[in-house]
Structure formats: C-alpha cells, structure tokens
Coordinates of C-alpha atoms in Angstrom, one line a residue:
X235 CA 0.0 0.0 0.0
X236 CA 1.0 3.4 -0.5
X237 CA 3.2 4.9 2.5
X238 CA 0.9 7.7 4.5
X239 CA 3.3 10.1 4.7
X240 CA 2.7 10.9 1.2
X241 CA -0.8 12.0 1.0
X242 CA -2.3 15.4 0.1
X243 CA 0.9 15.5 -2.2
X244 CA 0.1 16.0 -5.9
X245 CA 1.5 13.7 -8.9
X246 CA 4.4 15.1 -10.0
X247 CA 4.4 16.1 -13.9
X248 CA 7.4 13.9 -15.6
X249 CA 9.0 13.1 -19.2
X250 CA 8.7 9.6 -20.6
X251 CA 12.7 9.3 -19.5
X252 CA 12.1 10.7 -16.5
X253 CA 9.1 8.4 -15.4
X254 CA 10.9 5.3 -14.9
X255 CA 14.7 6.2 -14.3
X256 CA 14.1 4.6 -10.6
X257 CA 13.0 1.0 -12.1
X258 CA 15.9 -1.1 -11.5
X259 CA 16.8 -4.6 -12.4
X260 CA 14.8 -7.0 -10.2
X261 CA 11.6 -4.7 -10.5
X262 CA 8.1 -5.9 -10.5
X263 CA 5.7 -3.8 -12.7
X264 CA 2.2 -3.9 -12.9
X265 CA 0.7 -3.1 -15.8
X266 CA -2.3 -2.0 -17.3
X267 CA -4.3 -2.9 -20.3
X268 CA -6.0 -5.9 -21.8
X269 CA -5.4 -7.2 -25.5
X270 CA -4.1 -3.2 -26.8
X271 CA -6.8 -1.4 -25.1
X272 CA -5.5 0.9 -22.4
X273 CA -1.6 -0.7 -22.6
X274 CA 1.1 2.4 -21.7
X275 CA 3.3 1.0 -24.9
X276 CA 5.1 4.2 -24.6
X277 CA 6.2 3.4 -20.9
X278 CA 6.5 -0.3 -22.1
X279 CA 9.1 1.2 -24.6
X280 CA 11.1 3.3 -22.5
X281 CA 11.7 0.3 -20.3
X282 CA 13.4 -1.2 -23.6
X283 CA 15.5 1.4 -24.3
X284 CA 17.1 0.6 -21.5
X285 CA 18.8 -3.3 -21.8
X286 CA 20.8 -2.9 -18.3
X287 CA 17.7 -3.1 -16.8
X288 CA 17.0 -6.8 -16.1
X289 CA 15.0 -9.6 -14.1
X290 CA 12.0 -8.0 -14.3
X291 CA 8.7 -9.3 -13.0
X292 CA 5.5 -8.5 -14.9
X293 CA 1.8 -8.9 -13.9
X294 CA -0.5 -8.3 -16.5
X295 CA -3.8 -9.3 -17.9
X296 CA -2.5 -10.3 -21.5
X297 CA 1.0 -10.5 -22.8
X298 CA 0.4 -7.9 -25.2
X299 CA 2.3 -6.4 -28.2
X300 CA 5.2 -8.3 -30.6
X301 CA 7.2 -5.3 -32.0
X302 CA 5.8 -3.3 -29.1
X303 CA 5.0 -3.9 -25.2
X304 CA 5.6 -7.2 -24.0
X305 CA 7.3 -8.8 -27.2
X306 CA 10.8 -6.5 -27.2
X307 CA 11.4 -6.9 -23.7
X308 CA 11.0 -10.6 -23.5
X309 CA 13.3 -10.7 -26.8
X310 CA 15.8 -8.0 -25.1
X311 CA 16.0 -10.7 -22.4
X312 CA 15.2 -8.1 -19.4
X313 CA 12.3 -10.5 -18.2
X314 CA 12.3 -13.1 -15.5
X315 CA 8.9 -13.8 -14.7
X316 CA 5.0 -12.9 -15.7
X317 CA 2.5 -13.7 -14.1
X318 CA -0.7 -13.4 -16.2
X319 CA -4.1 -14.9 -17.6
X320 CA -3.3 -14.9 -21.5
X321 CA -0.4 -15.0 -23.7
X322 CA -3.1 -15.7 -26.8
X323 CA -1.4 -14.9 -30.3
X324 CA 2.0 -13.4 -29.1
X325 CA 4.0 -15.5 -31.0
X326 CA 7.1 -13.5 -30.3
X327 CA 6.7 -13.8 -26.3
X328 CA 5.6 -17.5 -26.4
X329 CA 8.7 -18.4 -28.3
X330 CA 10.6 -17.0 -25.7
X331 CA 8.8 -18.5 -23.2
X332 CA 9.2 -22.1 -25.0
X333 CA 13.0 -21.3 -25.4
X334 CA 13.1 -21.2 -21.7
X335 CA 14.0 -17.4 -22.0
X336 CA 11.8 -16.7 -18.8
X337 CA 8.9 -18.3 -16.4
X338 CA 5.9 -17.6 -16.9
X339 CA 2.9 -17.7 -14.1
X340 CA -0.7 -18.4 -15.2
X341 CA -3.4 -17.8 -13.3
X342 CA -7.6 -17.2 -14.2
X343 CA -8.4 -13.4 -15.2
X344 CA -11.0 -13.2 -12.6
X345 CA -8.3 -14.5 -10.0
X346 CA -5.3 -12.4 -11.2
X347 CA -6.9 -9.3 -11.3
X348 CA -8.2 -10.0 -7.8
X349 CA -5.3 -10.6 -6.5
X350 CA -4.0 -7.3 -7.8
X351 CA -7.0 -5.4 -5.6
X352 CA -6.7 -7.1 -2.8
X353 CA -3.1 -6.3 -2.7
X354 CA -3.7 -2.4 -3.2
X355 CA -7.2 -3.0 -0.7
X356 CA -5.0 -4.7 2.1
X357 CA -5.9 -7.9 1.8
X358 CA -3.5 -10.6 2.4
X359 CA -5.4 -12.8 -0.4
X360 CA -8.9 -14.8 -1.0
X361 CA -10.1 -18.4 -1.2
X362 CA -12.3 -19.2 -4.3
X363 CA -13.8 -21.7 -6.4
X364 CA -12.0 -20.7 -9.2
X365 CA -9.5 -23.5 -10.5
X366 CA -10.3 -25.9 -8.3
X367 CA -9.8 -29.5 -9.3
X368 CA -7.5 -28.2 -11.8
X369 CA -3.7 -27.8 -12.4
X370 CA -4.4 -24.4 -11.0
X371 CA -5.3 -26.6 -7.6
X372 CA -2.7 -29.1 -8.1
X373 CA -0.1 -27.5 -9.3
X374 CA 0.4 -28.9 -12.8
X375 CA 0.7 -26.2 -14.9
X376 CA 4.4 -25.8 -17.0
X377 CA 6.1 -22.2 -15.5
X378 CA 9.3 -23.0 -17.2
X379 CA 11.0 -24.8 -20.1
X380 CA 14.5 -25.9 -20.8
X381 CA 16.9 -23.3 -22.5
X382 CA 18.3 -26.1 -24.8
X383 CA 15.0 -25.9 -26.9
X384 CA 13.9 -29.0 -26.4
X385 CA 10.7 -28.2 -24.9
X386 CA 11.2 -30.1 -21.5
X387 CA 9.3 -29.0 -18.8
X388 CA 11.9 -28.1 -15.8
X389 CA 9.5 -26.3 -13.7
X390 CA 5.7 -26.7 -12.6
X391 CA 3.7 -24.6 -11.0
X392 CA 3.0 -25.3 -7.3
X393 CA 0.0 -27.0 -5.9
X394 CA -2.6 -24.4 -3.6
X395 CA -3.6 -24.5 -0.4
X396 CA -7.2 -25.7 -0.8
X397 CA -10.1 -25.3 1.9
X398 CA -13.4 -26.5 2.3
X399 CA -15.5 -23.1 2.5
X400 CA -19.7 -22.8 3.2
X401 CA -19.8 -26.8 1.5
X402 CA -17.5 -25.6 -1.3
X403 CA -14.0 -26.8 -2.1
X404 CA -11.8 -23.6 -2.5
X405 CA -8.5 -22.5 -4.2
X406 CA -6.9 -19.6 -1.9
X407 CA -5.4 -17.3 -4.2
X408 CA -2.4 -15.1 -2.1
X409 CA -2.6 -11.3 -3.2
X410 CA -0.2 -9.1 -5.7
X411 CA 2.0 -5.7 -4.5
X412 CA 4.4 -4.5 -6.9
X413 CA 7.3 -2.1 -7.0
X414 CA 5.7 -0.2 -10.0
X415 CA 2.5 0.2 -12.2
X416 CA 2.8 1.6 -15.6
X417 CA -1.0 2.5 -16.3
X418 CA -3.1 4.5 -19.3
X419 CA -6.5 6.4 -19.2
X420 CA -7.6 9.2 -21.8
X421 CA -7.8 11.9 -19.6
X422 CA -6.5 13.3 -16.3
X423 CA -6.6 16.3 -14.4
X424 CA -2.8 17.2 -12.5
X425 CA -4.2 15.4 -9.2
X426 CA -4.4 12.4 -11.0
X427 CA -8.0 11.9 -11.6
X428 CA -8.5 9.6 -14.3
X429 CA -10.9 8.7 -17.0
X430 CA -10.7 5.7 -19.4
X431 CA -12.3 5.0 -22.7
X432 CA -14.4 1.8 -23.7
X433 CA -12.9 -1.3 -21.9
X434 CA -9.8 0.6 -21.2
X435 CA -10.6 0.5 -17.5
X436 CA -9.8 -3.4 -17.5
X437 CA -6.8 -3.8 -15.4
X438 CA -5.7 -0.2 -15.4
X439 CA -7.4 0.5 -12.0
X440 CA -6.3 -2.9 -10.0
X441 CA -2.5 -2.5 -11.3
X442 CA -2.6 1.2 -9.7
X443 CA -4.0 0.5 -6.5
X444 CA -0.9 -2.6 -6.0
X445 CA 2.0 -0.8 -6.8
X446 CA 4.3 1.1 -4.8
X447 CA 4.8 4.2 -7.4
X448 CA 1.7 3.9 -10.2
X449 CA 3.1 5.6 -13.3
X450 CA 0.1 7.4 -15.5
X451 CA 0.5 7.5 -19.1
X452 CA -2.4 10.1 -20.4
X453 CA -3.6 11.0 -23.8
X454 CA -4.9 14.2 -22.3
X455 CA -4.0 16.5 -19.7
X456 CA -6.5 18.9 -17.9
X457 CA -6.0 21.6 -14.6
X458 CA -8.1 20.4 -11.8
X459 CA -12.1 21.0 -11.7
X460 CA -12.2 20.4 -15.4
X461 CA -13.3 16.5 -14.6
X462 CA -17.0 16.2 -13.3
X463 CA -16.4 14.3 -10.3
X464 CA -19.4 12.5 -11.4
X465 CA -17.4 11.0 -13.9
X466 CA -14.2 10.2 -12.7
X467 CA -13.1 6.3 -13.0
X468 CA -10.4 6.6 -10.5
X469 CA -9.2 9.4 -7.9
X470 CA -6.0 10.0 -8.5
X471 CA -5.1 9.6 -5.0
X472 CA -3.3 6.2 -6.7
X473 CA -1.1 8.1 -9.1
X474 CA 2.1 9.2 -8.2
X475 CA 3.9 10.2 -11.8
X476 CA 1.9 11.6 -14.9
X477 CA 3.6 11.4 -18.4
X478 CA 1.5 13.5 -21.0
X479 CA 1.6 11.5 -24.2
X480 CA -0.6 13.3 -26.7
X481 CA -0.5 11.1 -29.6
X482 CA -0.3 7.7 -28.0
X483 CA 0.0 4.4 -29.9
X484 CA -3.4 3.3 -31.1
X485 CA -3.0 -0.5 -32.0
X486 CA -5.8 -3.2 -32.7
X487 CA -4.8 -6.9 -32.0
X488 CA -8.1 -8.2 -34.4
X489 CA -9.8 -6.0 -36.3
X490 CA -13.3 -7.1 -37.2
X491 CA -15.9 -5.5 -39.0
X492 CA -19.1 -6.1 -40.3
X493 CA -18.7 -5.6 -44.4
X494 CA -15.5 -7.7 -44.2
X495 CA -17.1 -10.5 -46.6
X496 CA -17.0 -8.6 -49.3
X497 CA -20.7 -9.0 -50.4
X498 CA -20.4 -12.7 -49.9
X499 CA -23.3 -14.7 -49.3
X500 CA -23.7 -16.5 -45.9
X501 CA -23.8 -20.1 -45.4
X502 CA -26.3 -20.6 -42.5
X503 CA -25.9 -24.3 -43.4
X504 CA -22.8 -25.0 -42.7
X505 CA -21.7 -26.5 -39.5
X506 CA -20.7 -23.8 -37.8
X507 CA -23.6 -21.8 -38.2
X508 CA -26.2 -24.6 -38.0
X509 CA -24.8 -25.4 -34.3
X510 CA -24.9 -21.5 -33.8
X511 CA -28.2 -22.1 -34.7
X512 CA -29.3 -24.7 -32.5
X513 CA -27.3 -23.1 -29.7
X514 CA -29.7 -19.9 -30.5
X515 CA -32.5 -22.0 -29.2
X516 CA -31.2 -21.9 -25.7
X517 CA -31.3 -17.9 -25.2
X518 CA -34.3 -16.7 -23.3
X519 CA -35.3 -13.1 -23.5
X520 CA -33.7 -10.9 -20.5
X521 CA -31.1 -13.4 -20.3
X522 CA -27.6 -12.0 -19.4
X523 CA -25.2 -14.2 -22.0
X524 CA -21.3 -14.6 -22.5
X525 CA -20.4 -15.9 -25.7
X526 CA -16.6 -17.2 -26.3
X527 CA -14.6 -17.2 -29.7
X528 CA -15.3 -19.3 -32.5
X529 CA -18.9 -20.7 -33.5
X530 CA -20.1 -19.2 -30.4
X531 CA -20.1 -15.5 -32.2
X532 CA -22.4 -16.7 -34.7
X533 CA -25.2 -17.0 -32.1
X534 CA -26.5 -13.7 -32.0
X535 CA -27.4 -13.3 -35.4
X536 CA -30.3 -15.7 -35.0
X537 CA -31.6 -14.7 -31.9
X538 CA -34.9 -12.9 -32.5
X539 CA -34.9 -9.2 -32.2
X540 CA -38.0 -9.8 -29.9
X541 CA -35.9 -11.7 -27.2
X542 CA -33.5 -8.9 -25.7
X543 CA -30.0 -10.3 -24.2
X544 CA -27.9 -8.6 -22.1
X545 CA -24.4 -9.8 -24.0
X546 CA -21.3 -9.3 -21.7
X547 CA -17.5 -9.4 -22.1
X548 CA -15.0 -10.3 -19.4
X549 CA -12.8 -7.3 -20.6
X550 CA -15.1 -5.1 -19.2
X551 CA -18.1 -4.0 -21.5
X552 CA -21.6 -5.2 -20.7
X553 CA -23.6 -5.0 -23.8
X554 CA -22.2 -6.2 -26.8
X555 CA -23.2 -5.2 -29.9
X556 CA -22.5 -6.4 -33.5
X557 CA -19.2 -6.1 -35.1
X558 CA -18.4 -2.4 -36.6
X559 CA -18.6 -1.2 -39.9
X560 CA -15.9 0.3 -41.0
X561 CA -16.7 3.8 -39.5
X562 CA -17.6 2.6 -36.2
X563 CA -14.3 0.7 -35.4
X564 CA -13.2 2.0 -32.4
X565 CA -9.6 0.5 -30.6
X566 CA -11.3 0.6 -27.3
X567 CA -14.5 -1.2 -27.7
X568 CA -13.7 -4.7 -28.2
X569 CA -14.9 -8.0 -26.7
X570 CA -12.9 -10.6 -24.4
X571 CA -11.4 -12.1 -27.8
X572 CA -9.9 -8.7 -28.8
X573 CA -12.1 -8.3 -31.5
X574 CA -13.2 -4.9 -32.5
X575 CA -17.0 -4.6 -31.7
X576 CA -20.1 -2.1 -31.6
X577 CA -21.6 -1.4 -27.5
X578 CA -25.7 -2.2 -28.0
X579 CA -27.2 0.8 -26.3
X580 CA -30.3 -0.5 -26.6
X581 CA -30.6 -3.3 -23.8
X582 CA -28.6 -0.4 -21.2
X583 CA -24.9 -1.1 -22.2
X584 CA -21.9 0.1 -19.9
X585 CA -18.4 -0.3 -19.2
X586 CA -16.5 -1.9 -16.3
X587 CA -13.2 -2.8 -15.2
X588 CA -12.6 -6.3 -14.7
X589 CA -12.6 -6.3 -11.0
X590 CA -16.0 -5.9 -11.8
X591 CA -16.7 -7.4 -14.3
X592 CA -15.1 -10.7 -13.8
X593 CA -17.0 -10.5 -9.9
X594 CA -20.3 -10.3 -11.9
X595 CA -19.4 -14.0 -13.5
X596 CA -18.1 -15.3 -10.0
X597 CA -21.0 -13.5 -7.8
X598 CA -23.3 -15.3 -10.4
X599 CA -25.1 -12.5 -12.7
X600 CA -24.5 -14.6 -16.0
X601 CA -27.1 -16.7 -16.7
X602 CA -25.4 -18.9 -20.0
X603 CA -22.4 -19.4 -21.5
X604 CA -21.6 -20.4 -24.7
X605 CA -17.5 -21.5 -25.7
X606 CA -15.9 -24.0 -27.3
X607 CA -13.9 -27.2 -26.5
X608 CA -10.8 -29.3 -27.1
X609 CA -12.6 -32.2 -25.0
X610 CA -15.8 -32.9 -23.2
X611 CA -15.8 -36.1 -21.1
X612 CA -19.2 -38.2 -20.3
X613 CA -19.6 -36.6 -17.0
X614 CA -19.4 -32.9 -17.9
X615 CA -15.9 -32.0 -17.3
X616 CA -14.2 -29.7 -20.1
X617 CA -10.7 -29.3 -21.1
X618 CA -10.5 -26.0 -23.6
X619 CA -7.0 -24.3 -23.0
X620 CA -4.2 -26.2 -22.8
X621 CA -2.8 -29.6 -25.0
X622 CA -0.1 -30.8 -23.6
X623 CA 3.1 -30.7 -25.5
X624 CA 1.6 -28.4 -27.9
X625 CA 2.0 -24.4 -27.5
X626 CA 0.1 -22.4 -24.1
X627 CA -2.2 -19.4 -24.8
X628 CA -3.5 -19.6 -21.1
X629 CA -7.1 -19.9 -19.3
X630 CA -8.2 -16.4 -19.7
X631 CA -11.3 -16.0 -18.1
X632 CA -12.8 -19.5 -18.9
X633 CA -12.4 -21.2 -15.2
X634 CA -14.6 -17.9 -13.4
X635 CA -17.5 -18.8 -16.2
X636 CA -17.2 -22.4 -15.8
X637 CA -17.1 -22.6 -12.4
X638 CA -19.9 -19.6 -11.5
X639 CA -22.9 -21.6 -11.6
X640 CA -24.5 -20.5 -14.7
X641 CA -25.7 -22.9 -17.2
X642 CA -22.4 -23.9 -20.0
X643 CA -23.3 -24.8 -23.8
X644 CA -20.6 -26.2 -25.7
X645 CA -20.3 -26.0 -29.5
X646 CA -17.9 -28.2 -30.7
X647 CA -17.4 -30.0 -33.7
X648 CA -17.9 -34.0 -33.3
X649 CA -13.9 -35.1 -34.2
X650 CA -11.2 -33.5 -34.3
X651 CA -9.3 -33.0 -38.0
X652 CA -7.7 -36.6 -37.8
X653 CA -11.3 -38.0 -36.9
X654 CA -10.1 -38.8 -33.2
X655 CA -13.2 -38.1 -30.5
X656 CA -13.4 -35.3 -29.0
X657 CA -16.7 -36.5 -26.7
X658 CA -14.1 -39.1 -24.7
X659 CA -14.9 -41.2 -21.0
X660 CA -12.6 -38.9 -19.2
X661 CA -10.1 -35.6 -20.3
X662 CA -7.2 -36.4 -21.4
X663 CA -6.1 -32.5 -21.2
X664 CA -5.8 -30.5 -18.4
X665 CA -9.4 -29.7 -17.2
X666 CA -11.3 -25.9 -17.1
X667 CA -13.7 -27.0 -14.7
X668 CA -15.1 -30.5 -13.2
X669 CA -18.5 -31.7 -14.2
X670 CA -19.3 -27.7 -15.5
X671 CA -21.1 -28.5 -18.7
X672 CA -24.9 -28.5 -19.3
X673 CA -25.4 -29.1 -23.0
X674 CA -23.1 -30.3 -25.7
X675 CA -23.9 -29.5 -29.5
X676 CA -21.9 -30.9 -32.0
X677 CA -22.1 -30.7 -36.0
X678 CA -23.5 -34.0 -35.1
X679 CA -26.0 -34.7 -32.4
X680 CA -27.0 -32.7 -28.9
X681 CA -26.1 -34.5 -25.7
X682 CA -27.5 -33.1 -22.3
X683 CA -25.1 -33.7 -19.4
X684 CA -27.6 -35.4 -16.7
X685 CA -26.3 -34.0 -13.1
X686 CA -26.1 -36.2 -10.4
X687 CA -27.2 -35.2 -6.9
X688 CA -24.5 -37.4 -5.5
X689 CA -20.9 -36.6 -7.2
X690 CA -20.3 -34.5 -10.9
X691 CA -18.4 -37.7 -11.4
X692 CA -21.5 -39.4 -12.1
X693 CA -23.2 -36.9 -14.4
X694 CA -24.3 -39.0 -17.3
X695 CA -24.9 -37.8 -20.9
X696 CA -28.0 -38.0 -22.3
X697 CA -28.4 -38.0 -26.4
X698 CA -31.7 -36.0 -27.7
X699 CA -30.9 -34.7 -31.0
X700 CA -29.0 -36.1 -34.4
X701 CA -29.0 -33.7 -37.1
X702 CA -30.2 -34.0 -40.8
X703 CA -28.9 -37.3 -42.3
X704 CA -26.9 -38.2 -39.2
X705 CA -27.4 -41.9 -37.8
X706 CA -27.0 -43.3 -34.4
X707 CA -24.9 -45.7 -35.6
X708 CA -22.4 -42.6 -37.1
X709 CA -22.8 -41.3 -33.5
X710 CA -22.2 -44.0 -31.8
X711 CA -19.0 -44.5 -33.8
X712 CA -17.8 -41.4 -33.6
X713 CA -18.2 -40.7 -29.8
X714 CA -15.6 -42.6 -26.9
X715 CA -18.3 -41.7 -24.2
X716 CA -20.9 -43.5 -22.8
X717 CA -24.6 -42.0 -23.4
X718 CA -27.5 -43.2 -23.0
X719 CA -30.2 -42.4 -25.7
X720 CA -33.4 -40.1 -25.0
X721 CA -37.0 -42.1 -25.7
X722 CA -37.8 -38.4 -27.5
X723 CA -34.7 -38.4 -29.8
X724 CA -35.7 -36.3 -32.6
X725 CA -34.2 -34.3 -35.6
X726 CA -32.1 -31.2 -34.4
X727 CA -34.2 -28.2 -34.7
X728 CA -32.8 -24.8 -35.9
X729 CA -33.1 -21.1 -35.1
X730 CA -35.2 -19.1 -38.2
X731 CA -32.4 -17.1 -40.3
X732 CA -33.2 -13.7 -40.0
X733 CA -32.5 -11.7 -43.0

C-alpha cells in the first residue's frame, strides 16, 4: 500500500525518460491494459530502451504487443517472470517463453486481477472456487522450459492451499503488491483523476491501487475542476507520476468488421452456423449471456430481435453489440477475444473494469455461456485451454464462467481433423472446470449432461438430437463416451435465419 506520509501531495508532472529512471533490475511492474486497449506502450518502450535493466517481474492481464509492449522486452532478455491470464497470439513472447528465455505464471483473469485489488485493498489474499480440481489446484501447470529448446518442462507450477468453505472446495489465491504500475487512461486532471475509454478501465485500476509508485500515461491532460467528479473512473489519490503523451499508440490486436465479406453470401448451413443455430434456441429473452470465440459468435445473429440479451464481455463491457462497420471501429470497444465490436445501447450497455466485471461472472449474474472445447468427457468435465506438449495461450477468463454456476453450452465439432473423438470417458487434457457442462452440441447430435445429486463424477450424458442425415450408428461411432439415448430423440431443430 501506498506509505501515509505521502498524502495530500500531488502527482508530479514527468517526461517519458524521467518516469521510470528509478526501475531497476529485479523490479516488479504492474501493468495495465488488456489485448491493446488501455496498454502504456510508450512506458512499455522506455523500459526497452534501457537493456541494463534486467530480471523484471511482470503482472499483466495479456502479454500484449510483438514489436511493441511485452514482445521486445522478452526478446531483449530483461524478463524473469510474468505472471498473467493470457499469452493468446504473441508469437514473439511465447517463443521465448518455450525457449526457456523466462517463467511464466498463469493464473484465471477473474483471479489475477483479484489478486491485484486485494493487494492495493490490504488484503492478504482470498479463497475461491475458481481453478479448483485443476492444475491451477494441483499445481500442474508448466512455469518454465528448458533453455536447450527441447521443450522439456523443468518447472511446474506449485499446488494451492485448498479449503473447504460454506460446502465448497476452494483455491486460496495469495494477493499481488508490486514495485511499480505503468497504467493508461484518456484523460487526467494534475491530481491524477483519471478517466478511461471503452474497456480501457480493464486492469488499469487494480495494477494502480498494488503498486508502490503507479506511473500514468495520459492522452490528455486537464487543470483540476475540469473532470466532473461525477465522472471520474479513479481518484488520483493512486497516481504518483503523470507522463503527458498526446498522440499515444493506437493499436488493434483483431480487427473485425461487419462488411469484411466482401458481399459474400452467408452459409447458414454449414456446421458452424447450423450449431450457432441450435445453440440460438437456448437464449431466453432478459437473459444475461457470454459468448466465447469461435462458433459461439455466430449465435447472436439468429436470436430474434423480440428476445432482448444482455451480452457481456469479461474485458469489461456489458452490452455487446454487433461487429463495426468500418466507420464505427473504435480501438477501445472490443470484446474478451480482442475483436473490435459495436456497444448495443439499446438493452442499457456500460463499461467496467474487470474487477467488476469478472465479480459479476463469480458472484453469479450470467445466466449462460456459450464456448468451445478441445474435450468434453461423459460426466461434464471440459478441457479447452491447454494440449499438452503443444504451445500455451492460457485460461483467460474461462475457469470464473465455468465454475460460476450459470448454465455452460458447448459448441464443438464432433472429431477433431484426424477423426479422433473429441466426446471421450474422461479428459485427457488438463481440465477448465469439473463436471461444468450442461449441453453439448456438435455438428453432429446434442447430448444433455444429466447432473447427479451425489458426485459430478456421475453426471451421465444424455443424447436428444441427431441432425439431418446423421445416424445413431455414425454417432455411436464417432463418440468414446458412454450415453445413453433419449426415448424423444428427434431431428435437431434450428433457429429461423433472419435476414
């Protein structure tokens, strides 16, 4: 926490070399941002201009940034650890992390950015549900690979401490205090006041409250009483620096917009969209929904503009709306994937950080989600973010969904591209959650996980749908797990297209 002696004392107005002369090797840095949206990649770059500065620990949502942010310094060789939900597409920082260049710490979005609050709230840390059962749990998860390129695990995560809490098994999750945060809003007044555009709030606000010296990088600079106090995302009692950077980097990880087919005709028959179809079904009107990458994204273009969905992203913006054309494409309005998106102002949109936002999926405010899978087994547990032996992107914020309580849809194709099951007895990859799903569509039939009372190793699935043409006998074939078959098997029905 911030000493007391220093309080009433304004930031102090600095240069981008002046702002982090005092971060020295061995350093830990928290820093702000989620896919590009509110990273400091200025700060980020001063930090890589200079090489003598070494062994530094990073805590961030996403390892963001090749040729800027994350990606030079782990080439430059001045990290030693990160600790962080999602490495995702950095190609540049996951080879260095397979090279055995540094260790890297993964940890559940809701959890890490927790951890990072309670650390600037005074709390020594939290138990949760979160990761339970899991390597997260039981300590399985690879931190470090040999240098000699060989890809041999040399070190694995530890195991928790695990308690039994009000009937629940929990994970406790110890709390984050850093040296440093290097944070980025759109404006500030001189006292530090800040306020953030679109999901740029994400970690921004929990990497300034657990540092030692917070760092703000602002686009723009006002006198004080020029902010509303009405609209101020966080007092700048937090912020000890300000660096004015005018005309700040404005990148966009995956740009996504809403003429990009060039005029080309939609399938709604394919597989993809027919199980986006089915899955459309399943959304009741008022519903609060969370929709992951993939076939999953296709679902709200046949629900019915009758039933009204509230669609949220774990990166902080509740209310989703369809992907931008190209004069609505906006750098800080994107969903949990990174994907550029519209906000749908008509079901009551707003932004949050993801403190907030990821405590909505944990205190139980989404009603359904919708996500993919590498494996399902016959009891409900799902494996969707790790293969073994194959390269690590990270859990992101799949464990708080899975594990929340609210009902989980997988879309999934049948087989994988060799023809191998992906519907098996038991995961073979490291699990997301423990008997979490609900429904399982395929490209080929609908399973219903049947919950047991008793244990979730005893949920049973159920098969109540085949689609067109589809046999049980292809099914059965084509599926490891034991089901059972419903007396009411029918024909897979499918959302209306809606043109």
């Amino acid at each position: 926490m911030k000493q007391t002696s220093r309080r009433f004392m304004k930031p102090v107005l600095v240069s981008l070399d002046e702002a982090v002369l005092d971060v020295t090797s061995g350093s830990s840095l928290a820093i702000g941002g989620f896919g590009f949206s509110g990273v400091p990649f200025e700060l980020m770059e001063e930090l890589r201009r200079r090489p003598a500065v070494k062994d530094l620990t990073l805590i961030m949502g996403s390892m963001s940034g090749e040729d800027c942010g994350v990606g030079p310094l782990a080439v430059a060789g001045q990290l030693k650890k990160t600790i962080t939900a999602y490495m995702g597409e950095n190609k540049v920082f996951s080879d260095c992390f397979q090279a055995g260049k540094l260790e890297v710490e993964l940890c559940p979005m809701g959890s890490l950015v927790e951890r990072l609050n309670a650390g600037g709230t005074g709390i020594k840390g939290f138990y949760t549900t979160t990761g339970m059962g899991t390597a997260v749990s039981e300590g399985r998860i690879p931190q470090r690979f040999a240098p000699d390129g060989s890809g041999t695990v040399v070190q694995y995560s530890a195991p928790r401490e695990t308690r039994c809490v009000d009937g629940e098994w929990c994970v406790f999750e110890p709390s984050l205090k850093t040296d440093f945060a290097l944070i980025k809003a759109w404006k500030a007044d001189r006292r530090g006041n800040c306020v953030f555009r679109g999901v740029a709030r994400n970690f921004n606000l929990a990497a300034a409250k657990a540092s030692r010296v917070c760092i703000l990088q602002v686009d723009e600079l006002v006198e004080c009483g020029e902010l509303d106090p009405n609209y101020v995302h966080m007092p700048g009692v937090y912020v000890d620096r300000i660096v004015h950077v005018p005309n700040s980097i404005q990148k966009i990880e995956h740009l996504v917009k809403l003429d990009e087919s060039g005029g080309k005709a939609v399938n709604h028959n394919d597989a993809k969209h027919r199980m986006a179809r089915r899955a459309a079904l399943e959304v009741e009107d008022g519903m609060v929904l969370n929709l992951g990458i993939g076939t999953p994204t296709f679902v709200t273009s046949y629900i019915p503009p009758a039933v009204k969905v509230l669609l949220m992203a774990g990166n902080g913006l509740l209310g989703v709306g369809p992907f931008p054309r190209a004069d609505e494409v906006d750098p800080d309005v994107l969903n949990a994937s990174k994907q550029t998106v519209t906000v749908d102002r008509t079901v009551g949109a707003t932004f949050l950080d993801c403190v907030e936002a990821m405590g909505l999926v944990r205190g139980g405010y989404v009603d359904m989600a919708m996500m993919g899978a590498m494996e399902v087994a016959e009891n409900g547990d799902l494996a969707n973010w790790m293969v073994p032996g194959k390269r690590m992107s990270g859990m992101g914020g799949g464990m708080e969904l899975v594990q929340s309580g609210c009902r989980v849809i997988i879309l999934t194709n049948h087989v994988n591209n060799d023809g191998t099951p992906k519907l098996l007895r038991r995961c073979r990859a490291p699990l997301t959650g423990r008997g979490v799903v609900d429904k399982i569509i395929t490209d080929l039939a609908v399973f219903d996980v049947v919950k047991s009372s008793v244990s979730p190793d005893l949920n049973s699935l159920l098969l109540t749908e085949l689609a067109e043409g589809v046999t049980l006998d292809e099914v059965k074939a084509k599926t490891e797990a034991v089901f059972k078959v419903s007396p009411d098997l029918k024909s897979i029905p499918l959302a209306t297209v809606i043109e």
